[in-house]
Amino acid sequence: MTAELIDGKLIAQQVRDEVAAKVTKRVAAGKSKPTLAAVLVGERVDSATYVRAKGKACEELGMGSVSHHLPADISQLELEKVITSLNADKTVHGILVQLPLPDHLNEERVLQLISIEKDVDGFSPLNIGRLAQKGREPLFVPCTPYGCIYLLEKAGVKIEGANAVVLGRSNIVGMPAALLLIGKNATVTVCHSRTKDIAAVVREADILIAAIGKTEFVRGDWVKPGAAIIDVGINSKPDATKKSGYRLVGDVNFDEAREVAGFITPVPGGVGPMTIAMLMNNTYRAAEIQEP
Ligand code: GUN
């Protein structure tokens, strides 16, 4: 059996097209342009690349974007002042603080300060708390896990009643992905660095979300026949045939797993493009919530 590929690039483009159409309609009705403010602290090259890509996506979809690039040694107080002023700024609908922050800053206090209506990353404790509770709805769902679930649903994978295994328990992906799956009535197991016999746990998974950042960690013989695999990993692997000397691979050994799985996302072109697409959707929604 060869797995059906879940084309994240195509599905992300469809989401972006839908958001762009909604933005056009909103602006034509005389309402404000949905606008995202991105806050980047320090000089991490990967973070700067992500923030640039987010700003570019806003422009492509007819939305506004502002970015605040702050020095790596900014104080907690100064960073909090920036967030407070963005909370008060009526021209800004979504606030995103690119993570990770430099070590001297208190991430929890920064995220807590973001107004819940503007928390388009869904990382504020209020949004995560609502995600974790039965019968409560977060205003915004974190973008990468939201993208994972969206891909499963688009592929027609049944989540209700499925055994779902999440590899990784990060605040950004693993934990919110597990909460979303629980909310959709899956039976969820979260594996992490102290889990005993991960291979045996993965073998029971009808749905596998891999987000541990380990190159091709999941082997083909761990995969339950017909399982749906969502690979969140983006790891570089040495490859002498490439000009750059490396290529991007996921947390799952793709060539092995695709022979056993029912559905699988490629890397690149799977979950990656979904994160920004979902962020754009959240930013549009933020504008609709603040200025219906
Ligand atoms: N760092 C890695 N992923 C993300 C994300 O989705 N949002 C933010 N703000 N920072 C990140």
GROMACS .gro file of C-alpha atoms and ligand atoms in nm:
model
  303
    1MET     CA    1   0.000   0.000   0.000
    2THR     CA    2   0.125   0.347  -0.080
    3ALA     CA    3  -0.015   0.630   0.128
    4GLU     CA    4  -0.221   0.912  -0.017
    5LEU     CA    5  -0.021   1.236   0.001
    6ILE     CA    6  -0.184   1.524   0.187
    7ASP     CA    7  -0.084   1.829  -0.015
    8GLY     CA    8  -0.038   2.104   0.245
    9LYS     CA    9   0.084   2.352  -0.012
   10LEU     CA   10  -0.234   2.320  -0.215
   11ILE     CA   11  -0.466   2.319   0.088
   12ALA     CA   12  -0.284   2.620   0.239
   13GLN     CA   13  -0.329   2.805  -0.091
   14GLN     CA   14  -0.701   2.730  -0.083
   15VAL     CA   15  -0.725   2.869   0.272
   16ARG     CA   16  -0.531   3.178   0.165
   17ASP     CA   17  -0.760   3.230  -0.136
   18GLU     CA   18  -1.065   3.204   0.088
   19VAL     CA   19  -0.919   3.454   0.337
   20ALA     CA   20  -0.823   3.693   0.054
   21ALA     CA   21  -1.181   3.681  -0.078
   22LYS     CA   22  -1.322   3.755   0.269
   23VAL     CA   23  -1.076   4.044   0.314
   24THR     CA   24  -1.173   4.193  -0.023
   25LYS     CA   25  -1.540   4.174   0.072
   26ARG     CA   26  -1.474   4.331   0.412
   27VAL     CA   27  -1.273   4.620   0.270
   28ALA     CA   28  -1.528   4.676  -0.010
   29ALA     CA   29  -1.791   4.712   0.262
   30GLY     CA   30  -1.593   5.008   0.397
   31LYS     CA   31  -1.445   4.827   0.696
   32SER     CA   32  -1.084   4.832   0.809
   33LYS     CA   33  -0.812   4.616   0.659
   34PRO     CA   34  -0.731   4.326   0.895
   35THR     CA   35  -0.384   4.412   1.024
   36LEU     CA   36  -0.121   4.198   1.194
   37ALA     CA   37   0.155   4.334   1.416
   38ALA     CA   38   0.456   4.105   1.444
   39VAL     CA   39   0.705   4.154   1.726
   40LEU     CA   40   1.053   4.016   1.669
   41VAL     CA   41   1.311   4.037   1.947
   42GLY     CA   42   1.677   3.983   1.865
   43GLU     CA   43   1.862   3.851   1.563
   44ARG     CA   44   1.765   3.485   1.522
   45VAL     CA   45   1.779   3.420   1.150
   46ASP     CA   46   1.498   3.161   1.154
   47SER     CA   47   1.265   3.391   1.350
   48ALA     CA   48   1.338   3.683   1.115
   49THR     CA   49   1.258   3.459   0.816
   50TYR     CA   50   0.925   3.352   0.968
   51VAL     CA   51   0.827   3.710   1.053
   52ARG     CA   52   0.912   3.826   0.701
   53ALA     CA   53   0.704   3.544   0.551
   54LYS     CA   54   0.409   3.637   0.772
   55GLY     CA   55   0.427   4.004   0.665
   56LYS     CA   56   0.452   3.903   0.299
   57ALA     CA   57   0.148   3.677   0.333
   58CYS     CA   58  -0.053   3.967   0.482
   59GLU     CA   59   0.031   4.182   0.183
   60GLU     CA   60  -0.052   3.906  -0.066
   61LEU     CA   61  -0.395   3.862   0.094
   62GLY     CA   62  -0.475   4.234   0.102
   63MET     CA   63  -0.418   4.265   0.475
   64GLY     CA   64  -0.205   4.515   0.662
   65SER     CA   65   0.112   4.428   0.848
   66VAL     CA   66   0.347   4.612   1.079
   67SER     CA   67   0.658   4.472   1.232
   68HIS     CA   68   0.846   4.575   1.543
   69HIS     CA   69   1.203   4.458   1.544
   70LEU     CA   70   1.339   4.505   1.895
   71PRO     CA   71   1.695   4.466   2.021
   72ALA     CA   72   1.800   4.133   2.177
   73ASP     CA   73   1.879   4.309   2.507
   74ILE     CA   74   1.544   4.488   2.541
   75SER     CA   75   1.415   4.489   2.898
   76GLN     CA   76   1.097   4.309   3.004
   77LEU     CA   77   0.940   4.645   3.083
   78GLU     CA   78   1.017   4.796   2.743
   79LEU     CA   79   0.884   4.487   2.562
   80GLU     CA   80   0.569   4.496   2.773
   81LYS     CA   81   0.522   4.865   2.680
   82VAL     CA   82   0.527   4.768   2.311
   83ILE     CA   83   0.259   4.501   2.370
   84THR     CA   84   0.046   4.742   2.575
   85SER     CA   85   0.058   5.002   2.301
   86LEU     CA   86  -0.035   4.742   2.036
   87ASN     CA   87  -0.327   4.631   2.256
   88ALA     CA   88  -0.452   4.990   2.255
   89ASP     CA   89  -0.388   5.051   1.883
   90LYS     CA   90  -0.722   5.029   1.702
   91THR     CA   91  -0.551   4.987   1.364
   92VAL     CA   92  -0.393   4.659   1.479
   93HIS     CA   93  -0.618   4.350   1.501
   94GLY     CA   94  -0.368   4.072   1.562
   95ILE     CA   95  -0.050   4.065   1.772
   96LEU     CA   96   0.215   3.799   1.724
   97VAL     CA   97   0.528   3.773   1.935
   98GLN     CA   98   0.772   3.549   1.752
   99LEU     CA   99   0.907   3.274   1.980
  100PRO     CA  100   1.145   3.186   2.129
  101LEU     CA  101   1.231   3.508   2.311
  102PRO     CA  102   1.584   3.568   2.441
  103ASP     CA  103   1.639   3.387   2.772
  104HIS     CA  104   1.629   3.694   2.998
  105LEU     CA  105   1.269   3.770   2.900
  106ASN     CA  106   0.967   3.618   3.071
  107GLU     CA  107   0.765   3.466   2.785
  108GLU     CA  108   0.468   3.379   3.003
  109ARG     CA  109   0.421   3.738   3.120
  110VAL     CA  110   0.452   3.871   2.765
  111LEU     CA  111   0.195   3.627   2.623
  112GLN     CA  112  -0.039   3.692   2.914
  113LEU     CA  113  -0.037   4.062   2.834
  114ILE     CA  114  -0.167   4.022   2.477
  115SER     CA  115  -0.534   4.113   2.463
  116ILE     CA  116  -0.734   3.792   2.404
  117GLU     CA  117  -0.914   3.947   2.104
  118LYS     CA  118  -0.577   4.010   1.939
  119ASP     CA  119  -0.410   3.682   2.034
  120VAL     CA  120  -0.396   3.540   1.680
  121ASP     CA  121  -0.128   3.286   1.778
  122GLY     CA  122  -0.361   3.150   2.046
  123PHE     CA  123  -0.077   3.127   2.300
  124SER     CA  124  -0.224   3.346   2.574
  125PRO     CA  125  -0.310   3.145   2.886
  126LEU     CA  126  -0.675   3.242   2.846
  127ASN     CA  127  -0.699   3.093   2.496
  128ILE     CA  128  -0.503   2.780   2.591
  129GLY     CA  129  -0.708   2.743   2.910
  130ARG     CA  130  -1.030   2.751   2.711
  131LEU     CA  131  -0.888   2.499   2.463
  132ALA     CA  132  -0.814   2.269   2.757
  133GLN     CA  133  -1.163   2.281   2.904
  134LYS     CA  134  -1.474   2.094   2.802
  135GLY     CA  135  -1.755   2.310   2.671
  136ARG     CA  136  -1.533   2.619   2.633
  137GLU     CA  137  -1.412   2.761   2.304
  138PRO     CA  138  -1.086   2.951   2.257
  139LEU     CA  139  -1.113   3.268   2.050
  140PHE     CA  140  -0.807   3.156   1.851
  141VAL     CA  141  -0.645   2.818   1.804
  142PRO     CA  142  -0.263   2.801   1.773
  143CYS     CA  143  -0.181   2.805   1.402
  144THR     CA  144   0.036   2.494   1.351
  145PRO     CA  145  -0.187   2.249   1.543
  146TYR     CA  146  -0.491   2.408   1.381
  147GLY     CA  147  -0.324   2.341   1.043
  148CYS     CA  148  -0.261   1.976   1.139
  149ILE     CA  149  -0.627   1.915   1.226
  150TYR     CA  150  -0.741   2.103   0.916
  151LEU     CA  151  -0.526   1.874   0.697
  152LEU     CA  152  -0.670   1.561   0.862
  153GLU     CA  153  -1.024   1.686   0.809
  154LYS     CA  154  -0.960   1.789   0.447
  155ALA     CA  155  -0.816   1.443   0.379
  156GLY     CA  156  -1.136   1.291   0.519
  157VAL     CA  157  -0.964   1.119   0.813
  158LYS     CA  158  -1.209   1.029   1.089
  159ILE     CA  159  -1.084   1.178   1.416
  160GLU     CA  160  -1.371   1.081   1.643
  161GLY     CA  161  -1.294   0.755   1.821
  162ALA     CA  162  -0.947   0.726   1.662
  163ASN     CA  163  -0.637   0.639   1.861
  164ALA     CA  164  -0.423   0.950   1.813
  165VAL     CA  165  -0.060   0.967   1.918
  166VAL     CA  166   0.119   1.301   1.947
  167LEU     CA  167   0.498   1.295   1.960
  168GLY     CA  168   0.617   1.600   2.152
  169ARG     CA  169   0.455   1.816   2.421
  170SER     CA  170   0.566   2.168   2.326
  171ASN     CA  171   0.346   2.467   2.404
  172ILE     CA  172   0.348   2.564   2.036
  173VAL     CA  173   0.255   2.230   1.874
  174GLY     CA  174   0.235   1.907   2.075
  175MET     CA  175   0.024   2.013   2.371
  176PRO     CA  176  -0.234   2.221   2.179
  177ALA     CA  177  -0.252   1.950   1.908
  178ALA     CA  178  -0.336   1.692   2.178
  179LEU     CA  179  -0.603   1.923   2.324
  180LEU     CA  180  -0.760   1.978   1.982
  181LEU     CA  181  -0.770   1.603   1.916
  182ILE     CA  182  -0.935   1.542   2.254
  183GLY     CA  183  -1.188   1.811   2.167
  184LYS     CA  184  -1.267   1.614   1.852
  185ASN     CA  185  -1.323   1.297   2.053
  186ALA     CA  186  -1.002   1.110   1.969
  187THR     CA  187  -0.832   0.896   2.234
  188VAL     CA  188  -0.500   1.071   2.272
  189THR     CA  189  -0.157   0.959   2.391
  190VAL     CA  190   0.122   1.215   2.418
  191CYS     CA  191   0.478   1.079   2.393
  192HIS     CA  192   0.789   1.265   2.502
  193SER     CA  193   1.152   1.211   2.593
  194ARG     CA  194   1.068   0.993   2.895
  195THR     CA  195   0.810   0.772   2.721
  196LYS     CA  196   0.890   0.399   2.736
  197ASP     CA  197   0.891   0.212   2.403
  198ILE     CA  198   0.763   0.488   2.177
  199ALA     CA  199   0.759   0.246   1.881
  200ALA     CA  200   0.501   0.028   2.058
  201VAL     CA  201   0.280   0.330   2.131
  202VAL     CA  202   0.306   0.457   1.772
  203ARG     CA  203   0.205   0.111   1.639
  204GLU     CA  204  -0.140   0.165   1.795
  205ALA     CA  205  -0.191   0.505   1.630
  206ASP     CA  206  -0.466   0.555   1.375
  207ILE     CA  207  -0.349   0.918   1.366
  208LEU     CA  208   0.009   1.024   1.432
  209ILE     CA  209   0.121   1.385   1.477
  210ALA     CA  210   0.500   1.399   1.494
  211ALA     CA  211   0.646   1.718   1.643
  212ILE     CA  212   0.968   1.633   1.822
  213GLY     CA  213   1.228   1.784   1.592
  214LYS     CA  214   1.427   1.461   1.541
  215THR     CA  215   1.536   1.372   1.189
  216GLU     CA  216   1.337   1.076   1.050
  217PHE     CA  217   1.274   0.947   1.402
  218VAL     CA  218   0.964   0.743   1.319
  219ARG     CA  219   1.046   0.430   1.119
  220GLY     CA  220   0.821   0.254   0.871
  221ASP     CA  221   0.780  -0.055   1.089
  222TRP     CA  222   0.634   0.162   1.369
  223VAL     CA  223   0.344   0.269   1.149
  224LYS     CA  224   0.004   0.102   1.178
  225PRO     CA  225  -0.119   0.001   0.831
  226GLY     CA  226  -0.355   0.268   0.697
  227ALA     CA  227  -0.263   0.528   0.964
  228ALA     CA  228  -0.277   0.903   0.892
  229ILE     CA  229   0.058   1.072   0.955
  230ILE     CA  230   0.102   1.445   1.002
  231ASP     CA  231   0.471   1.531   1.010
  232VAL     CA  232   0.543   1.868   1.172
  233GLY     CA  233   0.922   1.824   1.177
  234ILE     CA  234   1.150   2.044   0.969
  235ASN     CA  235   1.504   1.909   1.000
  236SER     CA  236   1.800   1.955   0.771
  237LYS     CA  237   1.975   1.640   0.658
  238PRO     CA  238   2.313   1.636   0.484
  239ASP     CA  239   2.268   1.565   0.111
  240ALA     CA  240   2.566   1.588  -0.121
  241THR     CA  241   2.340   1.592  -0.430
  242LYS     CA  242   2.203   1.935  -0.328
  243LYS     CA  243   2.378   2.262  -0.397
  244SER     CA  244   2.318   2.372  -0.039
  245GLY     CA  245   2.462   2.042   0.088
  246TYR     CA  246   2.142   1.954   0.274
  247ARG     CA  247   1.772   1.889   0.230
  248LEU     CA  248   1.472   1.926   0.458
  249VAL     CA  249   1.317   1.615   0.609
  250GLY     CA  250   1.056   1.554   0.875
  251ASP     CA  251   1.036   1.364   1.203
  252VAL     CA  252   0.913   1.062   1.008
  253ASN     CA  253   1.111   0.849   0.764
  254PHE     CA  254   0.891   0.939   0.469
  255ASP     CA  255   1.001   0.670   0.221
  256GLU     CA  256   0.947   0.392   0.474
  257ALA     CA  257   0.626   0.529   0.626
  258ARG     CA  258   0.450   0.598   0.297
  259GLU     CA  259   0.459   0.225   0.216
  260VAL     CA  260   0.250   0.148   0.524
  261ALA     CA  261   0.041   0.457   0.605
  262GLY     CA  262  -0.296   0.548   0.455
  263PHE     CA  263  -0.222   0.923   0.446
  264ILE     CA  264   0.098   1.118   0.493
  265THR     CA  265   0.212   1.479   0.472
  266PRO     CA  266   0.540   1.547   0.287
  267VAL     CA  267   0.822   1.767   0.419
  268PRO     CA  268   0.845   2.028   0.281
  269GLY     CA  269   0.498   2.105   0.148
  270GLY     CA  270   0.290   1.949   0.425
  271VAL     CA  271   0.223   2.123   0.755
  272GLY     CA  272   0.472   2.408   0.694
  273PRO     CA  273   0.257   2.622   0.462
  274MET     CA  274  -0.049   2.567   0.683
  275THR     CA  275   0.088   2.766   0.978
  276ILE     CA  276   0.083   3.097   0.794
  277ALA     CA  277  -0.248   3.019   0.621
  278MET     CA  278  -0.413   2.962   0.959
  279LEU     CA  279  -0.250   3.276   1.099
  280MET     CA  280  -0.403   3.474   0.812
  281ASN     CA  281  -0.743   3.324   0.888
  282ASN     CA  282  -0.704   3.408   1.258
  283THR     CA  283  -0.604   3.767   1.173
  284TYR     CA  284  -0.908   3.810   0.949
  285ARG     CA  285  -1.125   3.674   1.230
  286ALA     CA  286  -0.961   3.906   1.481
  287ALA     CA  287  -1.066   4.204   1.269
  288GLU     CA  288  -1.421   4.069   1.241
  289ILE     CA  289  -1.438   4.022   1.620
  290GLN     CA  290  -1.309   4.374   1.695
  291GLU     CA  291  -1.493   4.556   1.417
  292PRO     CA  292  -1.779   4.333   1.299
  293GUN     N1  293   0.790   2.994   1.686
  293GUN     C1  294   0.773   2.874   1.625
  293GUN     N2  295   0.646   2.861   1.580
  293GUN     C2  296   0.583   2.975   1.612
  293GUN     C3  297   0.449   3.021   1.593
  293GUN     O1  298   0.362   2.956   1.535
  293GUN     N3  299   0.424   3.146   1.640
  293GUN     C4  300   0.516   3.220   1.705
  293GUN     N4  301   0.479   3.339   1.750
  293GUN     N5  302   0.639   3.180   1.726
  293GUN     C5  303   0.672   3.058   1.680
   0.00000   0.00000   0.00000
